[in-house]
Amino acid sequence: MHLYILILVFKFTFLLFNILRFAYRYKKKRLKKEEQERKLSHVMKEFLVQKSSLDESSSSTLTAIPLDLLNENQVPVPPQSFPEEVQILKEILSDPELWNSFCISSQTRQILVERGPHQIKEFEFPINKGRRRFSPSHYLKVLNNGEVVERSYLLYYN
């Protein structure tokens, strides 16, 4: 009888350990994702409209100053380009998982439809735990009649 109780306690402890381990991994993954979203939020605010701002009615208006009203000494300054922010934006546009975090503006959506998602083709894909790796040959499909069709909808996400 004591052996049976000991086995039940062991099974319960093992089950509890696995649940706690899963919860720890989930929390760690969630915190990492939140940290990444926080780092990218300043870039996203420049190019995308947040969902919360769509619900609120905005009464503010933008005023434009014609160029001919500027003084002769004033020269319009083009916006600064930050290469790392542009790279981050390209990463966001190529990652469908981040599209749900923000509402994409109609202009950005139109660019995505015209260009399609970015496929990584020339890359040394990493080997996973099962000693397997993604191959760029998955982007193409050979039909029964010998025709080769590109699968433009496939994306590799690490």
Short mmCIF file of C-alpha atoms in Angstrom, two decimals:
data_model
loop_
_atom_site.label_atom_id
_atom_site.label_comp_id
_atom_site.label_asym_id
_atom_site.label_seq_id
_atom_site.Cartn_x
_atom_site.Cartn_y
_atom_site.Cartn_z
CA MET A 1 0.00 0.00 0.00
CA HIS A 2 2.85 2.40 0.85
CA LEU A 3 4.51 1.61 -2.46
CA TYR A 4 1.32 2.51 -4.34
CA ILE A 5 1.09 5.86 -2.54
CA LEU A 6 4.77 6.51 -3.19
CA ILE A 7 4.27 5.84 -6.92
CA LEU A 8 1.26 8.20 -7.01
CA VAL A 9 3.25 10.92 -5.25
CA PHE A 10 6.11 10.45 -7.70
CA LYS A 11 3.76 10.66 -10.71
CA PHE A 12 2.08 13.76 -9.29
CA THR A 13 5.46 15.40 -8.61
CA PHE A 14 6.64 14.57 -12.12
CA LEU A 15 3.43 15.97 -13.63
CA LEU A 16 3.69 19.13 -11.54
CA PHE A 17 7.32 19.55 -12.57
CA ASN A 18 6.40 19.29 -16.27
CA ILE A 19 3.58 21.82 -15.86
CA LEU A 20 5.89 24.28 -14.11
CA ARG A 21 8.56 23.78 -16.76
CA PHE A 22 6.03 24.43 -19.52
CA ALA A 23 4.74 27.54 -17.70
CA TYR A 24 8.30 28.84 -17.30
CA ARG A 25 9.05 28.35 -21.00
CA TYR A 26 5.77 30.01 -21.99
CA LYS A 27 6.41 32.99 -19.70
CA LYS A 28 9.99 33.33 -20.96
CA LYS A 29 8.81 33.26 -24.58
CA ARG A 30 6.03 35.77 -23.85
CA LEU A 31 8.43 38.16 -22.08
CA LYS A 32 10.91 37.90 -24.96
CA LYS A 33 8.16 38.69 -27.46
CA GLU A 34 6.95 41.65 -25.39
CA GLU A 35 10.51 42.98 -25.14
CA GLN A 36 10.93 42.70 -28.91
CA GLU A 37 7.62 44.49 -29.50
CA ARG A 38 8.63 47.23 -27.07
CA LYS A 39 11.94 47.74 -28.90
CA LEU A 40 10.20 47.95 -32.26
CA SER A 41 7.29 50.11 -31.12
CA HIS A 42 8.96 53.43 -31.95
CA VAL A 43 9.56 52.30 -35.52
CA MET A 44 6.06 50.90 -35.85
CA LYS A 45 4.49 54.16 -34.66
CA GLU A 46 6.11 56.03 -37.55
CA PHE A 47 4.84 53.74 -40.30
CA LEU A 48 1.74 52.03 -38.96
CA VAL A 49 -1.47 53.09 -37.25
CA GLN A 50 -2.18 51.46 -33.89
CA LYS A 51 -5.54 49.70 -33.43
CA SER A 52 -6.49 51.82 -30.44
CA SER A 53 -6.21 55.02 -32.46
CA LEU A 54 -8.75 53.74 -34.98
CA ASP A 55 -11.49 53.58 -32.36
CA GLU A 56 -11.03 57.11 -31.09
CA SER A 57 -12.45 59.97 -33.11
CA SER A 58 -9.77 62.47 -33.95
CA SER A 59 -10.68 66.14 -34.27
CA SER A 60 -7.16 67.36 -34.92
CA THR A 61 -6.30 68.64 -38.37
CA LEU A 62 -2.98 68.95 -40.10
CA THR A 63 -1.93 72.26 -41.56
CA ALA A 64 0.45 72.43 -44.49
CA ILE A 65 2.62 75.45 -45.23
CA PRO A 66 3.12 76.08 -48.95
CA LEU A 67 6.74 76.23 -50.06
CA ASP A 68 6.32 79.69 -51.56
CA LEU A 69 5.52 81.12 -48.11
CA LEU A 70 8.86 80.06 -46.68
CA ASN A 71 11.52 82.70 -46.26
CA GLU A 72 14.39 82.70 -48.70
CA ASN A 73 16.76 81.77 -45.85
CA GLN A 74 14.68 78.78 -44.82
CA VAL A 75 15.41 75.59 -46.67
CA PRO A 76 13.10 72.60 -46.28
CA VAL A 77 14.98 69.79 -44.58
CA PRO A 78 14.28 66.27 -45.83
CA PRO A 79 13.45 63.74 -43.12
CA GLN A 80 16.46 61.88 -41.81
CA SER A 81 16.85 58.30 -42.86
CA PHE A 82 17.91 55.81 -40.23
CA PRO A 83 19.24 52.65 -41.89
CA GLU A 84 18.69 50.46 -38.84
CA GLU A 85 15.05 51.57 -38.56
CA VAL A 86 14.51 50.92 -42.27
CA GLN A 87 15.99 47.45 -41.79
CA ILE A 88 13.67 46.85 -38.82
CA LEU A 89 10.70 47.99 -40.90
CA LYS A 90 11.68 45.58 -43.68
CA GLU A 91 11.86 42.83 -41.06
CA ILE A 92 8.39 43.75 -39.78
CA LEU A 93 6.91 43.73 -43.27
CA SER A 94 8.43 40.31 -43.98
CA ASP A 95 7.17 38.83 -40.69
CA PRO A 96 3.41 38.10 -40.79
CA GLU A 97 3.40 37.41 -37.04
CA LEU A 98 3.98 41.11 -36.34
CA TRP A 99 1.18 42.21 -38.69
CA ASN A 100 -1.44 41.38 -36.04
CA SER A 101 0.13 43.70 -33.47
CA PHE A 102 -0.70 46.81 -35.47
CA CYS A 103 -3.21 47.80 -38.11
CA ILE A 104 -1.34 48.24 -41.33
CA SER A 105 -2.08 51.41 -43.24
CA SER A 106 -3.71 51.04 -46.64
CA GLN A 107 -0.53 52.20 -48.37
CA THR A 108 1.58 49.56 -46.60
CA ARG A 109 -1.06 46.92 -47.34
CA GLN A 110 -1.00 47.90 -51.02
CA ILE A 111 2.80 47.54 -51.10
CA LEU A 112 2.52 44.08 -49.55
CA VAL A 113 -0.07 43.02 -52.11
CA GLU A 114 1.96 44.35 -55.04
CA ARG A 115 5.34 42.98 -53.96
CA GLY A 116 4.22 39.98 -51.97
CA PRO A 117 6.00 38.74 -48.86
CA HIS A 118 9.78 38.54 -48.96
CA GLN A 119 11.18 35.04 -49.34
CA ILE A 120 14.66 34.27 -48.06
CA LYS A 121 16.26 32.21 -50.81
CA GLU A 122 20.02 32.58 -50.44
CA PHE A 123 20.55 31.73 -46.81
CA GLU A 124 22.24 28.94 -44.87
CA PHE A 125 19.18 27.71 -42.99
CA PRO A 126 19.93 26.43 -39.46
CA ILE A 127 19.68 22.80 -38.46
CA ASN A 128 17.01 22.04 -35.86
CA LYS A 129 17.10 19.52 -33.01
CA GLY A 130 15.96 16.73 -35.33
CA ARG A 131 19.01 17.37 -37.57
CA ARG A 132 16.75 18.77 -40.32
CA ARG A 133 16.85 22.08 -42.15
CA PHE A 134 14.63 24.09 -44.46
CA SER A 135 15.55 23.95 -48.13
CA PRO A 136 14.89 26.72 -50.67
CA SER A 137 13.65 23.98 -53.01
CA HIS A 138 10.39 24.06 -51.01
CA TYR A 139 9.62 27.40 -52.66
CA LEU A 140 9.12 25.57 -55.98
CA LYS A 141 6.71 22.77 -56.85
CA VAL A 142 7.00 20.49 -59.86
CA LEU A 143 3.58 19.56 -61.23
CA ASN A 144 2.72 16.22 -62.85
CA ASN A 145 3.05 17.75 -66.33
CA GLY A 146 6.61 18.94 -65.53
CA GLU A 147 5.69 22.58 -65.02
CA VAL A 148 7.53 24.32 -62.18
CA VAL A 149 5.35 26.65 -60.09
CA GLU A 150 6.73 29.11 -57.55
CA ARG A 151 5.05 29.05 -54.14
CA SER A 152 5.16 32.78 -53.47
CA TYR A 153 3.01 32.42 -50.34
CA LEU A 154 5.64 30.41 -48.43
CA LEU A 155 7.73 32.26 -45.86
CA TYR A 156 10.60 31.04 -43.72
CA TYR A 157 10.43 32.37 -40.18
CA ASN A 158 13.03 31.48 -37.56
#
